[in-house]
Amino acid sequence: MSFTSTYAQKPPNYKGICMAVGVHVVIIAGIMAMPGIELPGKLPTIIQTYDVKMAPEPLKPPPEPKEAQVETPKKAGETTKVTPIVNTPVFDDLIPTTFTSVDDGIDFSRVGDRITIPVTPLETIADPVIADAKLNTRFSKQFQPPYPSGLLRMGEEGMVTVRVLVGRDGRAKQIELIDSPHEGFWTATKRHALKKWRFQPATKDGAPFESWMTLKVRFEING
């Protein structure tokens, strides 16, 4: 049995082919002529990067320095020297030390050579005897200063308090005012004290020395 294709002897339709090609050309040209439409070219490759913060690693303490050990090379036949440790001997039978009287000194007997150290007994020091200064009773009548005439006429009275430096000779070397109701009373007292006052000076073990004393002078008008 034989088979013969009915299309084998049919010539190709060139007109249809041309029309199909022309339609495609027109469609492509129309697409390219449309505004705002661009044919996609080769798409770029976009890679986005991000900074990732890593947790800081804990600080490690620096390693402790190791002491360098230097070994001294030994020579052939050389040995290491060892220093022995010698303990101080303890003596249980110590010789007691005896002492003689203070008057004869200190005697370290039975301990090596005999050594005698003389000791002088301490003398008893008595407290010094001090006597304060006081008025000399032989000159008590001339103690009162003269009354200031102006204050006497006005009938003024008062009491002056002073400090007096008594010298070793018993005289008033210096006088200072403590209190006075009137300038006239103080002036009369100061002038009279430096000229007329006499004292028994203060003494220390019988030797006179300068000292301060406080006195009061009263100015009164008698009937």
Short mmCIF file of the C-alpha atoms (twelve columns), coordinates in Angstrom:
data_MODEL
# 
_entry.id   MODEL 
# 
loop_
_atom_site.group_PDB 
_atom_site.id 
_atom_site.type_symbol 
_atom_site.label_atom_id 
_atom_site.label_alt_id 
_atom_site.label_comp_id 
_atom_site.label_asym_id 
_atom_site.label_seq_id 
_atom_site.Cartn_x 
_atom_site.Cartn_y 
_atom_site.Cartn_z 
_atom_site.pdbx_PDB_model_num 
ATOM 1   C CA . MET A 1   0.000  0.000   0.000   1 
ATOM 2   C CA . SER A 2   1.471  3.372   -0.906  1 
ATOM 3   C CA . PHE A 3   0.754  6.843   0.587   1 
ATOM 4   C CA . THR A 4   1.108  10.036  -1.217  1 
ATOM 5   C CA . SER A 5   0.838  13.466  0.593   1 
ATOM 6   C CA . THR A 6   -1.577 15.872  -0.937  1 
ATOM 7   C CA . TYR A 7   0.686  18.771  0.149   1 
ATOM 8   C CA . ALA A 8   3.792  17.502  -1.488  1 
ATOM 9   C CA . GLN A 9   3.053  18.844  -4.870  1 
ATOM 10  C CA . LYS A 10  1.363  22.084  -3.662  1 
ATOM 11  C CA . PRO A 11  3.564  25.216  -4.279  1 
ATOM 12  C CA . PRO A 12  4.275  27.556  -1.225  1 
ATOM 13  C CA . ASN A 13  2.018  30.598  -0.659  1 
ATOM 14  C CA . TYR A 14  4.527  33.493  -0.884  1 
ATOM 15  C CA . LYS A 15  1.862  36.113  -0.607  1 
ATOM 16  C CA . GLY A 16  0.705  34.904  2.810   1 
ATOM 17  C CA . ILE A 17  4.223  34.761  4.107   1 
ATOM 18  C CA . CYS A 18  4.912  38.332  3.054   1 
ATOM 19  C CA . MET A 19  1.733  39.553  4.691   1 
ATOM 20  C CA . ALA A 20  2.575  37.839  7.978   1 
ATOM 21  C CA . VAL A 21  6.072  39.348  8.028   1 
ATOM 22  C CA . GLY A 22  4.709  42.802  7.179   1 
ATOM 23  C CA . VAL A 23  2.163  42.668  10.010  1 
ATOM 24  C CA . HIS A 24  4.912  41.884  12.556  1 
ATOM 25  C CA . VAL A 25  7.124  44.687  11.213  1 
ATOM 26  C CA . VAL A 26  4.274  47.182  11.547  1 
ATOM 27  C CA . ILE A 27  3.532  46.080  15.132  1 
ATOM 28  C CA . ILE A 28  7.184  46.371  16.190  1 
ATOM 29  C CA . ALA A 29  7.549  49.788  14.529  1 
ATOM 30  C CA . GLY A 30  4.412  51.013  16.273  1 
ATOM 31  C CA . ILE A 31  5.649  49.894  19.646  1 
ATOM 32  C CA . MET A 32  9.004  51.602  19.140  1 
ATOM 33  C CA . ALA A 33  7.328  54.817  18.043  1 
ATOM 34  C CA . MET A 34  5.167  55.079  21.186  1 
ATOM 35  C CA . PRO A 35  6.477  57.794  23.645  1 
ATOM 36  C CA . GLY A 36  7.614  56.878  27.209  1 
ATOM 37  C CA . ILE A 37  8.250  53.284  26.364  1 
ATOM 38  C CA . GLU A 38  11.803 52.151  26.305  1 
ATOM 39  C CA . LEU A 39  12.820 48.702  25.606  1 
ATOM 40  C CA . PRO A 40  14.515 47.196  28.604  1 
ATOM 41  C CA . GLY A 41  18.166 46.737  28.117  1 
ATOM 42  C CA . LYS A 42  20.479 44.778  30.246  1 
ATOM 43  C CA . LEU A 43  19.325 45.083  33.878  1 
ATOM 44  C CA . PRO A 44  22.102 46.226  36.240  1 
ATOM 45  C CA . THR A 45  22.968 44.061  39.159  1 
ATOM 46  C CA . ILE A 46  22.255 45.934  42.454  1 
ATOM 47  C CA . ILE A 47  23.928 44.766  45.664  1 
ATOM 48  C CA . GLN A 48  23.051 46.514  48.912  1 
ATOM 49  C CA . THR A 49  25.448 46.237  51.883  1 
ATOM 50  C CA . TYR A 50  24.713 46.812  55.569  1 
ATOM 51  C CA . ASP A 51  27.054 47.399  58.530  1 
ATOM 52  C CA . VAL A 52  26.468 44.740  61.108  1 
ATOM 53  C CA . LYS A 53  27.653 45.759  64.623  1 
ATOM 54  C CA . MET A 54  29.264 42.926  66.386  1 
ATOM 55  C CA . ALA A 55  29.357 42.728  70.165  1 
ATOM 56  C CA . PRO A 56  32.854 43.683  71.447  1 
ATOM 57  C CA . GLU A 57  34.840 40.854  72.757  1 
ATOM 58  C CA . PRO A 58  35.681 41.084  76.490  1 
ATOM 59  C CA . LEU A 59  39.158 42.359  77.182  1 
ATOM 60  C CA . LYS A 60  41.502 39.704  78.343  1 
ATOM 61  C CA . PRO A 61  44.011 40.603  81.067  1 
ATOM 62  C CA . PRO A 62  47.539 40.778  79.790  1 
ATOM 63  C CA . PRO A 63  49.536 37.718  80.623  1 
ATOM 64  C CA . GLU A 64  51.753 38.033  83.658  1 
ATOM 65  C CA . PRO A 65  55.385 38.446  82.752  1 
ATOM 66  C CA . LYS A 66  57.393 35.435  83.501  1 
ATOM 67  C CA . GLU A 67  60.764 35.791  85.047  1 
ATOM 68  C CA . ALA A 68  63.382 34.773  82.665  1 
ATOM 69  C CA . GLN A 69  65.330 31.917  84.031  1 
ATOM 70  C CA . VAL A 70  68.855 31.929  82.883  1 
ATOM 71  C CA . GLU A 71  70.673 28.753  83.367  1 
ATOM 72  C CA . THR A 72  74.380 29.022  83.616  1 
ATOM 73  C CA . PRO A 73  75.944 26.248  81.657  1 
ATOM 74  C CA . LYS A 74  77.986 23.978  83.816  1 
ATOM 75  C CA . LYS A 75  81.391 22.962  82.876  1 
ATOM 76  C CA . ALA A 76  82.354 19.382  82.736  1 
ATOM 77  C CA . GLY A 77  83.153 18.072  86.174  1 
ATOM 78  C CA . GLU A 78  81.789 21.217  87.987  1 
ATOM 79  C CA . THR A 79  79.592 20.740  91.071  1 
ATOM 80  C CA . THR A 80  77.022 23.099  92.650  1 
ATOM 81  C CA . LYS A 81  78.091 24.740  95.916  1 
ATOM 82  C CA . VAL A 82  75.536 24.654  98.767  1 
ATOM 83  C CA . THR A 83  75.821 27.179  101.640 1 
ATOM 84  C CA . PRO A 84  74.837 25.477  104.912 1 
ATOM 85  C CA . ILE A 85  72.488 27.303  107.323 1 
ATOM 86  C CA . VAL A 86  73.919 27.500  110.812 1 
ATOM 87  C CA . ASN A 87  71.443 28.126  113.646 1 
ATOM 88  C CA . THR A 88  72.511 30.330  116.558 1 
ATOM 89  C CA . PRO A 89  73.064 28.139  119.594 1 
ATOM 90  C CA . VAL A 90  70.779 28.730  122.570 1 
ATOM 91  C CA . PHE A 91  72.352 28.424  125.996 1 
ATOM 92  C CA . ASP A 92  70.034 27.407  128.780 1 
ATOM 93  C CA . ASP A 93  72.621 27.829  131.507 1 
ATOM 94  C CA . LEU A 94  73.088 31.617  131.362 1 
ATOM 95  C CA . ILE A 95  75.212 33.018  134.130 1 
ATOM 96  C CA . PRO A 96  73.159 35.376  136.320 1 
ATOM 97  C CA . THR A 97  74.354 38.947  136.646 1 
ATOM 98  C CA . THR A 98  74.810 40.308  140.136 1 
ATOM 99  C CA . PHE A 99  74.834 43.969  141.114 1 
ATOM 100 C CA . THR A 100 76.540 45.587  144.051 1 
ATOM 101 C CA . SER A 101 75.259 48.613  145.928 1 
ATOM 102 C CA . VAL A 102 74.723 51.932  144.160 1 
ATOM 103 C CA . ASP A 103 77.427 53.605  146.208 1 
ATOM 104 C CA . ASP A 104 80.070 51.209  144.899 1 
ATOM 105 C CA . GLY A 105 78.858 51.272  141.270 1 
ATOM 106 C CA . ILE A 106 77.524 48.457  139.095 1 
ATOM 107 C CA . ASP A 107 79.496 45.218  139.110 1 
ATOM 108 C CA . PHE A 108 78.872 42.772  136.242 1 
ATOM 109 C CA . SER A 109 80.459 39.705  137.803 1 
ATOM 110 C CA . ARG A 110 81.140 36.378  136.141 1 
ATOM 111 C CA . VAL A 111 80.531 37.805  132.671 1 
ATOM 112 C CA . GLY A 112 83.898 38.012  130.985 1 
ATOM 113 C CA . ASP A 113 86.092 40.729  132.454 1 
ATOM 114 C CA . ARG A 114 85.033 42.590  135.586 1 
ATOM 115 C CA . ILE A 115 83.597 46.035  134.748 1 
ATOM 116 C CA . THR A 116 82.708 48.504  137.474 1 
ATOM 117 C CA . ILE A 117 80.682 51.585  136.430 1 
ATOM 118 C CA . PRO A 118 80.646 54.283  139.103 1 
ATOM 119 C CA . VAL A 119 77.213 55.754  139.786 1 
ATOM 120 C CA . THR A 120 76.781 59.087  141.546 1 
ATOM 121 C CA . PRO A 121 73.638 59.261  143.682 1 
ATOM 122 C CA . LEU A 122 71.200 61.993  142.662 1 
ATOM 123 C CA . GLU A 123 71.024 64.916  145.011 1 
ATOM 124 C CA . THR A 124 67.650 65.955  146.331 1 
ATOM 125 C CA . ILE A 125 66.693 69.292  144.785 1 
ATOM 126 C CA . ALA A 126 64.550 71.392  147.072 1 
ATOM 127 C CA . ASP A 127 62.005 73.867  145.779 1 
ATOM 128 C CA . PRO A 128 63.261 77.482  145.847 1 
ATOM 129 C CA . VAL A 129 61.989 79.742  148.585 1 
ATOM 130 C CA . ILE A 130 60.315 82.789  147.026 1 
ATOM 131 C CA . ALA A 131 59.136 85.821  148.990 1 
ATOM 132 C CA . ASP A 132 56.888 88.437  147.338 1 
ATOM 133 C CA . ALA A 133 57.657 92.152  147.386 1 
ATOM 134 C CA . LYS A 134 55.897 94.324  149.981 1 
ATOM 135 C CA . LEU A 135 55.840 97.882  151.273 1 
ATOM 136 C CA . ASN A 136 58.708 98.944  153.489 1 
ATOM 137 C CA . THR A 137 57.096 99.922  156.784 1 
ATOM 138 C CA . ARG A 138 59.917 102.378 157.482 1 
ATOM 139 C CA . PHE A 139 58.600 104.579 154.671 1 
ATOM 140 C CA . SER A 140 54.864 104.023 155.213 1 
ATOM 141 C CA . LYS A 141 54.224 107.686 156.207 1 
ATOM 142 C CA . GLN A 142 55.297 108.946 152.795 1 
ATOM 143 C CA . PHE A 143 53.130 106.483 150.846 1 
ATOM 144 C CA . GLN A 144 50.083 108.814 150.401 1 
ATOM 145 C CA . PRO A 145 50.448 111.196 147.399 1 
ATOM 146 C CA . PRO A 146 49.554 114.879 147.842 1 
ATOM 147 C CA . TYR A 147 45.912 115.716 147.086 1 
ATOM 148 C CA . PRO A 148 45.482 117.520 143.738 1 
ATOM 149 C CA . SER A 149 44.498 121.109 144.643 1 
ATOM 150 C CA . GLY A 150 41.934 121.483 141.862 1 
ATOM 151 C CA . LEU A 151 40.099 118.290 142.805 1 
ATOM 152 C CA . LEU A 152 40.304 119.201 146.472 1 
ATOM 153 C CA . ARG A 153 38.530 122.519 145.850 1 
ATOM 154 C CA . MET A 154 35.802 120.706 143.879 1 
ATOM 155 C CA . GLY A 155 35.436 118.101 146.615 1 
ATOM 156 C CA . GLU A 156 36.283 115.205 144.304 1 
ATOM 157 C CA . GLU A 157 37.221 111.865 145.876 1 
ATOM 158 C CA . GLY A 158 38.275 108.574 144.374 1 
ATOM 159 C CA . MET A 159 40.579 105.531 144.391 1 
ATOM 160 C CA . VAL A 160 43.416 104.792 141.938 1 
ATOM 161 C CA . THR A 161 44.563 101.220 141.117 1 
ATOM 162 C CA . VAL A 162 48.094 100.804 139.713 1 
ATOM 163 C CA . ARG A 163 50.731 98.139  138.935 1 
ATOM 164 C CA . VAL A 164 54.232 98.822  140.190 1 
ATOM 165 C CA . LEU A 165 57.502 97.205  139.074 1 
ATOM 166 C CA . VAL A 166 59.639 96.905  142.198 1 
ATOM 167 C CA . GLY A 167 63.370 96.817  141.505 1 
ATOM 168 C CA . ARG A 168 65.986 94.871  143.409 1 
ATOM 169 C CA . ASP A 169 66.860 98.058  145.312 1 
ATOM 170 C CA . GLY A 170 63.272 98.400  146.562 1 
ATOM 171 C CA . ARG A 171 62.395 101.448 144.438 1 
ATOM 172 C CA . ALA A 172 59.486 101.794 142.008 1 
ATOM 173 C CA . LYS A 173 61.071 101.415 138.567 1 
ATOM 174 C CA . GLN A 174 57.855 101.575 136.566 1 
ATOM 175 C CA . ILE A 175 54.173 102.229 137.255 1 
ATOM 176 C CA . GLU A 176 51.126 101.437 135.106 1 
ATOM 177 C CA . LEU A 177 47.518 102.601 135.465 1 
ATOM 178 C CA . ILE A 178 44.760 100.042 135.952 1 
ATOM 179 C CA . ASP A 179 41.855 102.316 136.974 1 
ATOM 180 C CA . SER A 180 41.337 105.944 138.065 1 
ATOM 181 C CA . PRO A 181 38.167 108.068 138.421 1 
ATOM 182 C CA . HIS A 182 40.032 111.220 137.344 1 
ATOM 183 C CA . GLU A 183 43.200 112.036 135.402 1 
ATOM 184 C CA . GLY A 184 44.438 114.282 138.211 1 
ATOM 185 C CA . PHE A 185 44.473 111.441 140.728 1 
ATOM 186 C CA . TRP A 186 46.513 109.226 138.357 1 
ATOM 187 C CA . THR A 187 49.060 111.962 137.590 1 
ATOM 188 C CA . ALA A 188 49.622 112.741 141.298 1 
ATOM 189 C CA . THR A 189 50.024 109.041 142.156 1 
ATOM 190 C CA . LYS A 190 52.522 108.335 139.364 1 
ATOM 191 C CA . ARG A 191 54.726 111.327 140.178 1 
ATOM 192 C CA . HIS A 192 54.795 110.552 143.912 1 
ATOM 193 C CA . ALA A 193 55.375 106.795 143.523 1 
ATOM 194 C CA . LEU A 194 58.498 107.143 141.374 1 
ATOM 195 C CA . LYS A 195 60.028 109.553 143.934 1 
ATOM 196 C CA . LYS A 196 58.911 108.420 147.379 1 
ATOM 197 C CA . TRP A 197 57.672 104.834 147.419 1 
ATOM 198 C CA . ARG A 198 59.999 102.231 148.957 1 
ATOM 199 C CA . PHE A 199 59.551 98.461  149.114 1 
ATOM 200 C CA . GLN A 200 61.152 95.297  150.319 1 
ATOM 201 C CA . PRO A 201 61.995 93.554  147.003 1 
ATOM 202 C CA . ALA A 202 60.957 90.000  146.199 1 
ATOM 203 C CA . THR A 203 63.588 87.346  146.918 1 
ATOM 204 C CA . LYS A 204 64.384 83.857  145.643 1 
ATOM 205 C CA . ASP A 205 66.385 81.827  148.145 1 
ATOM 206 C CA . GLY A 206 67.346 85.149  149.731 1 
ATOM 207 C CA . ALA A 207 68.465 86.831  146.452 1 
ATOM 208 C CA . PRO A 208 66.377 89.896  145.418 1 
ATOM 209 C CA . PHE A 209 64.768 90.078  141.960 1 
ATOM 210 C CA . GLU A 210 62.369 92.413  140.140 1 
ATOM 211 C CA . SER A 211 58.644 91.749  140.403 1 
ATOM 212 C CA . TRP A 212 55.267 93.394  139.788 1 
ATOM 213 C CA . MET A 213 52.716 94.174  142.494 1 
ATOM 214 C CA . THR A 214 49.282 95.839  142.490 1 
ATOM 215 C CA . LEU A 215 48.432 98.723  144.833 1 
ATOM 216 C CA . LYS A 216 45.410 100.951 145.477 1 
ATOM 217 C CA . VAL A 217 45.612 104.611 146.554 1 
ATOM 218 C CA . ARG A 218 42.526 106.269 148.082 1 
ATOM 219 C CA . PHE A 219 41.942 110.027 147.890 1 
ATOM 220 C CA . GLU A 220 39.561 111.177 150.656 1 
ATOM 221 C CA . ILE A 221 38.774 114.600 152.133 1 
ATOM 222 C CA . ASN A 222 38.867 114.441 155.932 1 
ATOM 223 C CA . GLY A 223 36.326 116.712 157.816 1 
# 
